mmCIF file of C-alpha atoms in Angstrom:
data_model
loop_
_atom_site.group_PDB
_atom_site.id
_atom_site.type_symbol
_atom_site.label_atom_id
_atom_site.label_comp_id
_atom_site.label_asym_id
_atom_site.label_seq_id
_atom_site.Cartn_x
_atom_site.Cartn_y
_atom_site.Cartn_z
ATOM 1 C CA MET A 464 -22.238 1.931 -77.829
ATOM 2 C CA ALA A 465 -20.131 -0.990 -76.386
ATOM 3 C CA VAL A 466 -19.099 -4.237 -78.652
ATOM 4 C CA HIS A 467 -19.972 -7.606 -76.510
ATOM 5 C CA SER A 468 -18.735 -11.070 -76.826
ATOM 6 C CA VAL A 469 -20.736 -13.781 -76.766
ATOM 7 C CA SER A 470 -19.327 -15.132 -73.881
ATOM 8 C CA ASP A 471 -19.622 -11.557 -72.072
ATOM 9 C CA LEU A 472 -23.308 -11.632 -72.958
ATOM 10 C CA THR A 473 -23.193 -15.126 -72.340
ATOM 11 C CA ARG A 474 -22.062 -14.313 -68.780
ATOM 12 C CA TYR A 475 -23.847 -12.302 -68.186
ATOM 13 C CA ILE A 476 -27.152 -13.358 -68.438
ATOM 14 C CA LYS A 477 -26.215 -16.485 -66.439
ATOM 15 C CA ARG A 478 -24.771 -14.106 -63.270
ATOM 16 C CA LEU A 479 -29.237 -12.697 -63.551
ATOM 17 C CA PHE A 480 -30.364 -16.442 -63.296
ATOM 18 C CA ASP A 481 -28.409 -17.029 -60.473
ATOM 19 C CA ARG A 482 -29.270 -13.856 -58.860
ATOM 20 C CA GLU A 483 -32.901 -14.835 -59.684
ATOM 21 C CA ASN A 484 -34.004 -16.580 -56.056
ATOM 22 C CA VAL A 485 -37.306 -17.589 -57.604
ATOM 23 C CA LEU A 486 -35.975 -20.266 -60.199
ATOM 24 C CA ARG A 487 -33.638 -21.463 -56.869
ATOM 25 C CA ASN A 488 -35.904 -24.795 -55.185
ATOM 26 C CA LEU A 489 -38.703 -24.277 -57.797
ATOM 27 C CA GLN A 490 -40.411 -27.105 -58.771
ATOM 28 C CA VAL A 491 -41.565 -27.773 -62.844
ATOM 29 C CA CYS A 492 -44.164 -30.443 -64.097
ATOM 30 C CA GLY A 493 -44.438 -31.935 -67.381
ATOM 31 C CA GLU A 494 -43.906 -35.235 -69.173
ATOM 32 C CA LEU A 495 -40.262 -36.954 -69.879
ATOM 33 C CA SER A 496 -38.726 -36.882 -73.234
ATOM 34 C CA ASN A 497 -35.752 -38.003 -74.900
ATOM 35 C CA PHE A 498 -33.844 -39.333 -71.006
ATOM 36 C CA LYS A 499 -30.545 -40.382 -71.296
ATOM 37 C CA LYS A 500 -28.496 -41.632 -68.596
ATOM 38 C CA TYR A 501 -24.903 -42.460 -69.437
ATOM 39 C CA ALA A 502 -22.185 -44.545 -67.413
ATOM 40 C CA SER A 503 -21.063 -41.844 -65.704
ATOM 41 C CA GLY A 504 -24.192 -41.709 -64.154
ATOM 42 C CA HIS A 505 -25.626 -38.302 -65.496
ATOM 43 C CA CYS A 506 -29.467 -38.129 -66.758
ATOM 44 C CA TYR A 507 -29.946 -35.694 -69.590
ATOM 45 C CA PHE A 508 -33.520 -35.363 -70.359
ATOM 46 C CA THR A 509 -36.338 -33.321 -72.301
ATOM 47 C CA LEU A 510 -39.485 -31.969 -69.717
ATOM 48 C CA LYS A 511 -42.108 -30.557 -71.719
ATOM 49 C CA ASP A 512 -45.491 -30.304 -72.158
ATOM 50 C CA ALA A 513 -48.599 -29.193 -74.696
ATOM 51 C CA ALA A 514 -46.652 -25.898 -75.756
ATOM 52 C CA SER A 515 -43.110 -25.784 -74.619
ATOM 53 C CA CYS A 516 -40.049 -27.822 -72.903
ATOM 54 C CA LEU A 517 -37.335 -27.589 -70.768
ATOM 55 C CA LYS A 518 -33.648 -28.985 -71.048
ATOM 56 C CA CYS A 519 -32.861 -31.055 -67.288
ATOM 57 C CA VAL A 520 -29.274 -32.529 -66.139
ATOM 58 C CA MET A 521 -29.586 -34.546 -62.799
ATOM 59 C CA PHE A 522 -25.885 -35.573 -61.911
ATOM 60 C CA ARG A 523 -25.167 -38.572 -60.388
ATOM 61 C CA SER A 524 -25.109 -37.176 -57.175
ATOM 62 C CA ARG A 525 -28.744 -36.619 -57.176
ATOM 63 C CA ALA A 526 -29.549 -39.431 -60.053
ATOM 64 C CA GLN A 527 -28.731 -42.701 -57.202
ATOM 65 C CA GLY A 528 -31.101 -40.312 -54.846
ATOM 66 C CA VAL A 529 -34.201 -41.613 -57.073
ATOM 67 C CA ARG A 530 -35.946 -44.860 -56.525
ATOM 68 C CA PHE A 531 -38.312 -45.871 -59.466
ATOM 69 C CA VAL A 532 -36.738 -46.261 -63.286
ATOM 70 C CA PRO A 533 -37.996 -42.968 -64.965
ATOM 71 C CA GLU A 534 -38.834 -43.542 -68.440
ATOM 72 C CA ASN A 535 -40.131 -41.315 -71.404
ATOM 73 C CA GLY A 536 -43.660 -40.186 -71.491
ATOM 74 C CA MET A 537 -43.828 -40.211 -67.673
ATOM 75 C CA LYS A 538 -45.017 -37.589 -65.502
ATOM 76 C CA VAL A 539 -43.109 -36.338 -63.293
ATOM 77 C CA VAL A 540 -42.649 -33.698 -60.694
ATOM 78 C CA LEU A 541 -39.324 -32.207 -60.812
ATOM 79 C CA THR A 542 -37.261 -29.969 -58.613
ATOM 80 C CA GLY A 543 -33.809 -27.608 -58.691
ATOM 81 C CA THR A 544 -32.960 -24.710 -60.164
ATOM 82 C CA VAL A 545 -32.466 -22.868 -63.777
ATOM 83 C CA SER A 546 -29.014 -22.035 -64.910
ATOM 84 C CA VAL A 547 -27.054 -20.768 -68.192
ATOM 85 C CA TYR A 548 -25.140 -24.065 -69.638
ATOM 86 C CA GLU A 549 -22.575 -20.978 -70.180
ATOM 87 C CA ARG A 550 -20.969 -24.015 -73.596
ATOM 88 C CA ASP A 551 -24.147 -23.989 -75.520
ATOM 89 C CA GLY A 552 -25.882 -20.680 -74.573
ATOM 90 C CA LEU A 553 -28.899 -23.152 -72.911
ATOM 91 C CA TYR A 554 -31.207 -22.745 -70.202
ATOM 92 C CA GLN A 555 -31.415 -25.516 -68.782
ATOM 93 C CA LEU A 556 -32.502 -27.082 -65.048
ATOM 94 C CA TYR A 557 -30.307 -28.610 -62.514
ATOM 95 C CA VAL A 558 -32.868 -31.385 -61.000
ATOM 96 C CA GLU A 559 -32.223 -32.297 -57.566
ATOM 97 C CA GLN A 560 -35.506 -34.346 -56.825
ATOM 98 C CA MET A 561 -37.271 -36.567 -59.648
ATOM 99 C CA ILE A 562 -40.695 -37.983 -58.069
ATOM 100 C CA PRO A 563 -43.380 -39.240 -60.174
ATOM 101 C CA GLU A 564 -46.550 -37.218 -60.103
ATOM 102 C CA GLY A 565 -49.851 -38.547 -59.415
ATOM 103 C CA THR A 566 -48.193 -41.474 -57.326
ATOM 104 C CA GLY A 567 -45.540 -41.707 -54.789
ATOM 105 C CA GLU A 568 -42.074 -42.181 -55.858
ATOM 106 C CA LEU A 569 -41.764 -45.243 -53.282
ATOM 107 C CA ALA A 570 -44.882 -47.280 -54.991
ATOM 108 C CA LEU A 571 -43.378 -46.858 -58.429
ATOM 109 C CA ALA A 572 -40.114 -48.238 -57.797
ATOM 110 C CA PHE A 573 -42.038 -50.943 -56.128
ATOM 111 C CA GLU A 574 -44.549 -51.989 -59.024
ATOM 112 C CA GLN A 575 -41.599 -51.301 -61.217
ATOM 113 C CA LEU A 576 -39.239 -53.291 -59.411
ATOM 114 C CA LYS A 577 -42.050 -56.565 -59.068
ATOM 115 C CA LYS A 578 -42.472 -56.374 -62.766
ATOM 116 C CA LYS A 579 -38.552 -57.037 -63.761
ATOM 117 C CA LEU A 580 -38.375 -58.889 -60.710
ATOM 118 C CA GLU A 581 -41.401 -61.629 -61.895
ATOM 119 C CA ALA A 582 -40.471 -61.295 -65.569
ATOM 120 C CA GLU A 583 -37.356 -62.837 -64.474
ATOM 121 C CA GLY A 584 -38.851 -65.974 -62.046
ATOM 122 C CA LEU A 585 -38.135 -64.652 -58.802
ATOM 123 C CA PHE A 586 -41.902 -65.181 -57.698
ATOM 124 C CA ASP A 587 -41.997 -68.885 -58.960
ATOM 125 C CA ILE A 588 -44.242 -70.986 -57.174
ATOM 126 C CA SER A 589 -42.959 -73.789 -57.848
ATOM 127 C CA LYS A 590 -39.484 -73.114 -56.771
ATOM 128 C CA LYS A 591 -40.115 -72.218 -53.254
ATOM 129 C CA LYS A 592 -38.386 -74.632 -50.852
ATOM 130 C CA VAL A 593 -40.579 -76.895 -47.934
ATOM 131 C CA LEU A 594 -39.201 -75.424 -44.470
ATOM 132 C CA PRO A 595 -37.952 -78.804 -42.336
ATOM 133 C CA PRO A 596 -40.594 -79.932 -39.865
ATOM 134 C CA PHE A 597 -37.687 -80.766 -36.990
ATOM 135 C CA PRO A 598 -35.406 -78.355 -37.353
ATOM 136 C CA LYS A 599 -31.747 -77.842 -34.848
ATOM 137 C CA ARG A 600 -31.153 -74.433 -36.156
ATOM 138 C CA ILE A 601 -31.934 -71.713 -36.775
ATOM 139 C CA GLY A 602 -30.217 -68.449 -38.543
ATOM 140 C CA ILE A 603 -31.938 -65.209 -38.061
ATOM 141 C CA VAL A 604 -31.172 -61.926 -40.031
ATOM 142 C CA THR A 605 -32.358 -58.230 -38.462
ATOM 143 C CA SER A 606 -31.508 -56.057 -36.086
ATOM 144 C CA GLN A 607 -29.837 -57.126 -32.424
ATOM 145 C CA SER A 608 -31.744 -54.500 -30.607
ATOM 146 C CA GLY A 609 -35.862 -54.603 -30.630
ATOM 147 C CA ALA A 610 -38.730 -56.444 -30.242
ATOM 148 C CA VAL A 611 -38.291 -59.071 -33.285
ATOM 149 C CA LEU A 612 -35.565 -60.759 -31.870
ATOM 150 C CA ARG A 613 -36.901 -60.619 -28.078
ATOM 151 C CA ASP A 614 -40.049 -61.783 -30.059
ATOM 152 C CA ILE A 615 -38.538 -64.699 -31.870
ATOM 153 C CA PHE A 616 -36.237 -66.151 -28.977
ATOM 154 C CA HIS A 617 -38.997 -66.262 -27.003
ATOM 155 C CA VAL A 618 -41.518 -68.149 -29.336
ATOM 156 C CA SER A 619 -39.360 -70.584 -30.608
ATOM 157 C CA LYS A 620 -37.591 -71.383 -27.188
ATOM 158 C CA ARG A 621 -41.190 -71.808 -25.704
ATOM 159 C CA ARG A 622 -41.775 -73.983 -28.581
ATOM 160 C CA TRP A 623 -38.745 -76.086 -29.218
ATOM 161 C CA PRO A 624 -36.578 -74.920 -25.830
ATOM 162 C CA SER A 625 -33.705 -77.298 -27.733
ATOM 163 C CA ILE A 626 -34.073 -74.984 -30.840
ATOM 164 C CA GLN A 627 -30.836 -73.480 -31.470
ATOM 165 C CA LEU A 628 -31.425 -69.105 -32.434
ATOM 166 C CA VAL A 629 -28.009 -68.076 -34.646
ATOM 167 C CA LEU A 630 -28.174 -64.134 -35.397
ATOM 168 C CA TYR A 631 -26.029 -61.917 -37.686
ATOM 169 C CA PRO A 632 -27.117 -58.350 -36.582
ATOM 170 C CA VAL A 633 -27.793 -55.933 -39.381
ATOM 171 C CA GLN A 634 -28.955 -52.392 -40.046
ATOM 172 C CA VAL A 635 -32.933 -52.719 -41.055
ATOM 173 C CA GLN A 636 -32.960 -48.942 -42.125
ATOM 174 C CA GLY A 637 -31.208 -46.760 -44.083
ATOM 175 C CA ASP A 638 -28.791 -46.376 -46.853
ATOM 176 C CA ASP A 639 -26.507 -49.820 -45.781
ATOM 177 C CA ALA A 640 -29.256 -52.006 -44.467
ATOM 178 C CA ALA A 641 -29.537 -53.528 -48.082
ATOM 179 C CA THR A 642 -26.016 -54.579 -47.985
ATOM 180 C CA GLN A 643 -25.835 -55.914 -45.037
ATOM 181 C CA ILE A 644 -28.897 -58.032 -45.095
ATOM 182 C CA ALA A 645 -28.015 -59.438 -47.814
ATOM 183 C CA LYS A 646 -24.507 -60.599 -47.349
ATOM 184 C CA GLY A 647 -26.433 -61.766 -43.522
ATOM 185 C CA ILE A 648 -28.436 -64.082 -46.388
ATOM 186 C CA THR A 649 -25.041 -64.949 -48.717
ATOM 187 C CA PHE A 650 -23.230 -65.554 -44.759
ATOM 188 C CA PHE A 651 -25.321 -68.150 -43.255
ATOM 189 C CA ASN A 652 -25.193 -69.931 -47.412
ATOM 190 C CA ARG A 653 -21.711 -69.853 -47.885
ATOM 191 C CA ALA A 654 -20.016 -70.433 -44.081
ATOM 192 C CA PHE A 655 -22.596 -70.588 -40.983
ATOM 193 C CA PRO A 656 -25.218 -73.797 -42.426
ATOM 194 C CA VAL A 657 -28.576 -73.714 -40.788
ATOM 195 C CA ASP A 658 -31.871 -75.580 -40.992
ATOM 196 C CA VAL A 659 -34.059 -72.480 -41.845
ATOM 197 C CA LEU A 660 -33.429 -68.382 -42.268
ATOM 198 C CA ILE A 661 -36.074 -65.840 -40.647
ATOM 199 C CA VAL A 662 -35.064 -62.978 -42.006
ATOM 200 C CA GLY A 663 -37.064 -59.349 -40.867
ATOM 201 C CA ARG A 664 -37.650 -56.302 -38.821
ATOM 202 C CA GLY A 665 -40.923 -54.745 -36.901
ATOM 203 C CA GLY A 666 -43.358 -52.908 -38.507
ATOM 204 C CA GLY A 667 -43.027 -49.024 -39.842
ATOM 205 C CA SER A 668 -43.109 -46.940 -43.136
ATOM 206 C CA MET A 669 -42.880 -48.342 -46.491
ATOM 207 C CA GLU A 670 -40.294 -45.689 -46.321
ATOM 208 C CA ASP A 671 -38.520 -47.301 -42.835
ATOM 209 C CA LEU A 672 -39.119 -51.013 -44.456
ATOM 210 C CA TRP A 673 -37.422 -50.525 -48.300
ATOM 211 C CA ALA A 674 -34.632 -52.141 -47.045
ATOM 212 C CA PHE A 675 -36.308 -55.305 -47.536
ATOM 213 C CA ASN A 676 -37.652 -54.285 -51.583
ATOM 214 C CA GLU A 677 -34.082 -53.252 -52.517
ATOM 215 C CA GLU A 678 -32.786 -55.662 -55.407
ATOM 216 C CA CYS A 679 -30.129 -56.973 -53.609
ATOM 217 C CA VAL A 680 -31.725 -58.464 -50.888
ATOM 218 C CA VAL A 681 -34.733 -59.741 -53.064
ATOM 219 C CA ARG A 682 -32.222 -61.069 -55.130
ATOM 220 C CA ALA A 683 -30.101 -62.718 -52.133
ATOM 221 C CA ILE A 684 -33.228 -64.556 -50.756
ATOM 222 C CA TYR A 685 -34.242 -65.973 -54.267
ATOM 223 C CA GLU A 686 -29.982 -67.772 -54.493
ATOM 224 C CA SER A 687 -30.534 -68.364 -50.982
ATOM 225 C CA ASP A 688 -30.502 -72.942 -50.908
ATOM 226 C CA ILE A 689 -31.002 -72.454 -47.296
ATOM 227 C CA PRO A 690 -35.302 -72.150 -47.326
ATOM 228 C CA VAL A 691 -36.595 -68.324 -46.057
ATOM 229 C CA ILE A 692 -39.097 -67.342 -44.305
ATOM 230 C CA SER A 693 -39.304 -62.789 -44.515
ATOM 231 C CA ALA A 694 -41.057 -61.647 -41.615
ATOM 232 C CA VAL A 695 -41.106 -58.096 -42.236
ATOM 233 C CA GLY A 696 -43.362 -55.177 -40.952
ATOM 234 C CA HIS A 697 -47.250 -55.769 -39.598
ATOM 235 C CA GLU A 698 -49.370 -58.369 -41.558
ATOM 236 C CA THR A 699 -50.934 -54.889 -43.630
ATOM 237 C CA ASP A 700 -47.215 -54.930 -45.310
ATOM 238 C CA VAL A 701 -45.945 -55.803 -48.487
ATOM 239 C CA THR A 702 -42.346 -56.719 -49.560
ATOM 240 C CA LEU A 703 -40.340 -57.574 -52.255
ATOM 241 C CA SER A 704 -38.759 -60.151 -49.662
ATOM 242 C CA ASP A 705 -42.385 -61.489 -48.828
ATOM 243 C CA PHE A 706 -42.888 -62.781 -52.755
ATOM 244 C CA ALA A 707 -39.075 -64.188 -52.952
ATOM 245 C CA SER A 708 -39.031 -65.772 -49.737
ATOM 246 C CA ASP A 709 -40.116 -69.564 -48.892
ATOM 247 C CA VAL A 710 -42.501 -68.456 -47.069
ATOM 248 C CA ARG A 711 -43.979 -64.751 -45.951
ATOM 249 C CA ALA A 712 -45.009 -64.873 -42.187
ATOM 250 C CA ALA A 713 -46.984 -61.960 -40.595
ATOM 251 C CA THR A 714 -45.510 -60.988 -38.117
ATOM 252 C CA PRO A 715 -41.725 -61.791 -36.668
ATOM 253 C CA SER A 716 -43.882 -64.008 -34.084
ATOM 254 C CA GLN A 717 -45.539 -66.072 -36.749
ATOM 255 C CA ALA A 718 -42.340 -66.737 -38.347
ATOM 256 C CA ALA A 719 -40.796 -68.361 -35.289
ATOM 257 C CA GLU A 720 -43.918 -70.626 -34.732
ATOM 258 C CA LEU A 721 -44.040 -71.748 -39.088
ATOM 259 C CA ALA A 722 -39.981 -72.260 -37.865
ATOM 260 C CA VAL A 723 -40.324 -74.309 -34.716
ATOM 261 C CA PRO A 724 -43.100 -77.505 -33.869
ATOM 262 C CA ASP A 725 -45.211 -77.161 -31.143
ATOM 263 C CA ARG A 726 -43.544 -79.890 -28.748
ATOM 264 C CA TYR A 727 -47.225 -78.950 -26.603
ATOM 265 C CA GLU A 728 -48.927 -80.265 -29.770
ATOM 266 C CA LEU A 729 -46.644 -83.155 -30.580
ATOM 267 C CA LEU A 730 -46.950 -84.810 -26.793
ATOM 268 C CA ARG A 731 -50.648 -84.054 -27.821
ATOM 269 C CA TYR A 732 -49.990 -85.955 -30.840
ATOM 270 C CA VAL A 733 -48.298 -88.729 -29.016
ATOM 271 C CA ARG A 734 -50.266 -89.401 -26.729
ATOM 272 C CA VAL A 735 -53.434 -89.406 -29.660
ATOM 273 C CA ILE A 736 -51.386 -91.510 -31.697
ATOM 274 C CA LYS A 737 -50.797 -94.050 -28.113
ATOM 275 C CA THR A 738 -54.544 -94.601 -27.619
ATOM 276 C CA ARG A 739 -55.231 -94.977 -30.405
ATOM 277 C CA LEU A 740 -52.856 -97.969 -30.905
ATOM 278 C CA ARG A 741 -53.884 -99.630 -27.612
ATOM 279 C CA GLU A 742 -57.366 -98.846 -28.976
ATOM 280 C CA GLN A 743 -56.267 -100.748 -31.865
ATOM 281 C CA ALA A 744 -54.091 -103.727 -30.213
ATOM 282 C CA ARG A 745 -57.182 -104.223 -27.597
ATOM 283 C CA ARG A 746 -59.152 -104.969 -30.986
ATOM 284 C CA CYS A 747 -56.909 -106.881 -32.533
ATOM 285 C CA MET A 748 -56.680 -108.893 -29.377
ATOM 286 C CA ASP A 749 -60.280 -109.470 -28.895
ATOM 287 C CA THR A 750 -61.009 -110.578 -32.722
ATOM 288 C CA LYS A 751 -57.770 -113.164 -32.512
ATOM 289 C CA ARG A 752 -58.771 -114.892 -28.944
ATOM 290 C CA LEU A 753 -62.804 -114.740 -30.672
ATOM 291 C CA LYS A 754 -60.501 -117.058 -33.282
ATOM 292 C CA LEU A 755 -58.359 -119.027 -30.786
ATOM 293 C CA ASN A 756 -62.211 -119.864 -28.990
ATOM 294 C CA ALA A 757 -63.900 -120.818 -32.040
ATOM 295 C CA CYS A 758 -61.098 -123.113 -32.804
ATOM 296 C CA LEU A 759 -60.313 -124.536 -29.319
ATOM 297 C CA GLY A 760 -64.479 -125.505 -29.665
ATOM 298 C CA HIS A 761 -64.323 -127.465 -32.565
ATOM 299 C CA THR A 762 -64.891 -130.781 -32.611
ATOM 300 C CA LEU A 763 -61.643 -131.755 -33.795
ATOM 301 C CA PHE A 764 -59.513 -129.940 -30.949
ATOM 302 C CA ARG A 765 -62.226 -131.992 -28.714
ATOM 303 C CA THR A 766 -61.667 -135.288 -30.066
ATOM 304 C CA PRO A 767 -58.746 -134.934 -32.075
ATOM 305 C CA GLU A 768 -58.365 -139.246 -32.911
ATOM 306 C CA MET A 769 -61.372 -138.616 -34.990
ATOM 307 C CA LEU A 770 -58.919 -136.802 -37.161
ATOM 308 C CA LEU A 771 -55.872 -139.493 -37.122
ATOM 309 C CA ALA A 772 -58.810 -141.955 -37.881
ATOM 310 C CA ALA A 773 -59.777 -140.893 -41.175
ATOM 311 C CA ARG A 774 -57.030 -140.212 -42.264
ATOM 312 C CA ARG A 775 -55.632 -143.371 -40.776
ATOM 313 C CA GLU A 776 -58.648 -145.455 -43.106
ATOM 314 C CA ARG A 777 -57.220 -143.696 -45.482
ATOM 315 C CA LEU A 778 -53.854 -144.820 -45.163
ATOM 316 C CA ASP A 779 -55.387 -148.766 -44.976
ATOM 317 C CA ARG A 780 -56.943 -148.459 -48.248
ATOM 318 C CA THR A 781 -54.183 -146.564 -50.422
ATOM 319 C CA MET A 782 -51.988 -149.443 -49.166
ATOM 320 C CA GLU A 783 -54.662 -152.178 -49.635
ATOM 321 C CA GLN A 784 -54.569 -150.675 -53.258
ATOM 322 C CA PHE A 785 -51.257 -150.469 -53.774
ATOM 323 C CA ASP A 786 -50.480 -154.272 -53.425
ATOM 324 C CA ALA A 787 -53.343 -155.136 -55.004
ATOM 325 C CA LEU A 788 -51.914 -152.854 -58.347
ATOM 326 C CA LEU A 789 -48.271 -154.609 -57.139
ATOM 327 C CA GLU A 790 -49.520 -158.419 -56.762
ATOM 328 C CA LYS A 791 -51.230 -157.794 -60.554
ATOM 329 C CA ASN A 792 -48.058 -156.397 -61.871
ATOM 330 C CA MET A 793 -45.998 -159.002 -60.660
ATOM 331 C CA GLN A 794 -48.616 -161.544 -62.435
ATOM 332 C CA ALA A 795 -48.546 -159.795 -65.342
ATOM 333 C CA LYS A 796 -44.268 -160.257 -65.276
ATOM 334 C CA GLN A 797 -44.078 -163.041 -64.519
ATOM 335 C CA HIS A 798 -46.264 -164.924 -67.255
ATOM 336 C CA ARG A 799 -44.622 -162.446 -69.811
ATOM 337 C CA LEU A 800 -41.170 -164.285 -68.218
ATOM 338 C CA GLU A 801 -42.142 -167.860 -68.849
ATOM 339 C CA LEU A 802 -43.500 -166.850 -72.303
ATOM 340 C CA ALA A 803 -40.327 -165.726 -73.338
ATOM 341 C CA LEU A 804 -38.494 -168.784 -71.532
ATOM 342 C CA LYS A 805 -40.234 -171.201 -74.005
ATOM 343 C CA LYS A 806 -39.102 -168.947 -76.815
ATOM 344 C CA LEU A 807 -36.225 -169.229 -76.272
ATOM 345 C CA ASP A 808 -36.023 -172.752 -74.970
ATOM 346 C CA MET A 809 -37.852 -174.007 -79.218
ATOM 347 C CA LEU A 810 -34.586 -171.490 -80.427
ATOM 348 C CA SER A 811 -32.285 -172.799 -78.364
ATOM 349 C CA PRO A 812 -29.958 -175.732 -79.877
ATOM 350 C CA ALA A 813 -29.593 -178.198 -77.621
ATOM 351 C CA HIS A 814 -33.634 -178.872 -78.064
ATOM 352 C CA VAL A 815 -32.830 -179.441 -81.888
ATOM 353 C CA LEU A 816 -30.072 -181.773 -80.263
ATOM 354 C CA MET A 817 -32.738 -183.287 -78.546
ATOM 355 C CA ARG A 818 -34.732 -184.815 -81.674
ATOM 356 C CA GLY A 819 -31.510 -186.545 -83.373
ATOM 357 C CA TYR A 820 -29.473 -183.880 -84.705
ATOM 358 C CA ALA A 821 -25.454 -183.015 -84.291
ATOM 359 C CA MET A 822 -23.809 -180.383 -84.882
ATOM 360 C CA VAL A 823 -20.282 -181.240 -86.782
ATOM 361 C CA GLU A 824 -17.550 -178.841 -85.633
ATOM 362 C CA ARG A 825 -13.485 -178.668 -86.735
ATOM 363 C CA ASP A 826 -10.696 -177.378 -84.232
ATOM 364 C CA GLY A 827 -13.917 -175.651 -82.251
ATOM 365 C CA THR A 828 -15.587 -173.607 -84.980
ATOM 366 C CA SER A 829 -18.913 -174.708 -86.808
ATOM 367 C CA VAL A 830 -18.809 -176.555 -90.081
ATOM 368 C CA THR A 831 -21.824 -175.656 -92.142
ATOM 369 C CA SER A 832 -20.868 -176.378 -95.481
ATOM 370 C CA VAL A 833 -19.059 -179.640 -97.343
ATOM 371 C CA ARG A 834 -16.669 -177.261 -98.876
ATOM 372 C CA ASP A 835 -15.269 -176.305 -95.855
ATOM 373 C CA VAL A 836 -13.968 -180.147 -95.127
ATOM 374 C CA VAL A 837 -11.711 -182.516 -96.938
ATOM 375 C CA CYS A 838 -11.307 -185.841 -97.242
ATOM 376 C CA GLY A 839 -9.291 -187.016 -94.392
ATOM 377 C CA SER A 840 -10.596 -183.863 -92.170
ATOM 378 C CA LEU A 841 -10.843 -185.184 -88.221
ATOM 379 C CA LEU A 842 -13.982 -183.096 -87.560
ATOM 380 C CA SER A 843 -16.410 -183.667 -84.022
ATOM 381 C CA LEU A 844 -19.945 -184.100 -83.980
ATOM 382 C CA CYS A 845 -21.815 -182.603 -80.814
ATOM 383 C CA MET A 846 -25.020 -185.433 -79.861
ATOM 384 C CA LYS A 847 -27.173 -184.483 -77.290
ATOM 385 C CA ASP A 848 -25.467 -186.748 -74.741
ATOM 386 C CA GLY A 849 -21.902 -185.972 -75.382
ATOM 387 C CA ARG A 850 -19.534 -185.455 -78.584
ATOM 388 C CA LEU A 851 -18.085 -188.191 -81.647
ATOM 389 C CA ALA A 852 -14.098 -187.986 -83.075
ATOM 390 C CA VAL A 853 -14.792 -188.905 -86.790
ATOM 391 C CA ARG A 854 -12.926 -189.196 -89.756
ATOM 392 C CA VAL A 855 -14.063 -187.735 -93.999
ATOM 393 C CA ASP A 856 -13.433 -190.783 -95.783
ATOM 394 C CA SER A 857 -15.652 -189.325 -98.590
ATOM 395 C CA ILE A 858 -17.066 -186.016 -99.443
ATOM 396 C CA GLN A 859 -20.830 -185.759 -101.732
ATOM 397 C CA PRO A 860 -21.694 -182.663 -102.650
ATOM 398 C CA ALA A 861 -25.393 -182.498 -102.367
ATOM 399 C CA GLU A 862 -27.492 -182.259 -106.102
ATOM 400 C CA ARG A 863 -28.831 -178.680 -106.579
ATOM 401 C CA THR A 864 -32.773 -178.659 -106.683
ATOM 402 C CA MET A 865 -34.601 -175.922 -109.246
#
């Protein structure tokens, strides 16, 4: 009996696995366990059920196609090929496709990304921007071909002919669509400012609309400084772009209606306002006319001299009272003046001289005491009718009295 090496045996078993067609492109369902995704992008995990487990590997080229986030405990259906990993001598499933069991892959990916972005606040209603009432220029991010652009153009021009429409053509379906849409939104925000952005496409399946569920598109809409209207699909179609946009339109045509005003509606509104203003002006004039007629019919307007007569009489009475008060004040002041003059006259030195007294002066200075003169001093006596010059012959001081 020949003796074989471990490598030879393992290689033989691997060839048996590889030659077995039943192990190719088979589908296996089970529960994910020990799932790990490395920096290289390769994923290693275990698929198990109640009785057994199966080692699995999914290389980066295949893992990039999985739209949802695999998690431990998730029930999935794997499609792949069973082969042997020679180094460890283990058989494992080389996974080419992974879909969630019981739930569509896109539906699961949609809910997972929605929960993630909602937790980050990208769908916060309080952060929604208000659309400008009279935009001058609208940016459109959609396909250059198709009915969407035509519908937006016709509706916008019909409602507001002067509106400017600027198209950033993108793919709206396919692998590169999400990147192009996000770049279009960024372009208008950084290089070509507009008043409003319309981002959308026509209807389709969930797979067709998936570009508007990609995270890069949703974040570009949220970070846009320009108000964004999402117009993806038909009324029943819902994408994550609808949640992140400032306004959701059921159709591209409705997006155009939301973006621009209707000139005919505005003209009707202006006519209504003009009619209201004319009616209000007429009522105001009627009211003023009634007041004016009432004023003109008043007695004062018919005989204005009556108004002057009453005021003239009042003025005459006031002047009469003023003259009486002035006369009374003058008499009182004159009486006080006479009393003051009498008092002043009584205190006047001339009045004293009239009674026979004289004032003694020496060299123009009054002499009030005998101590101020000596024998031989020349004095002047001031009397009521003149002056006398005298010389002092003797001095007799007065006796002191107790």
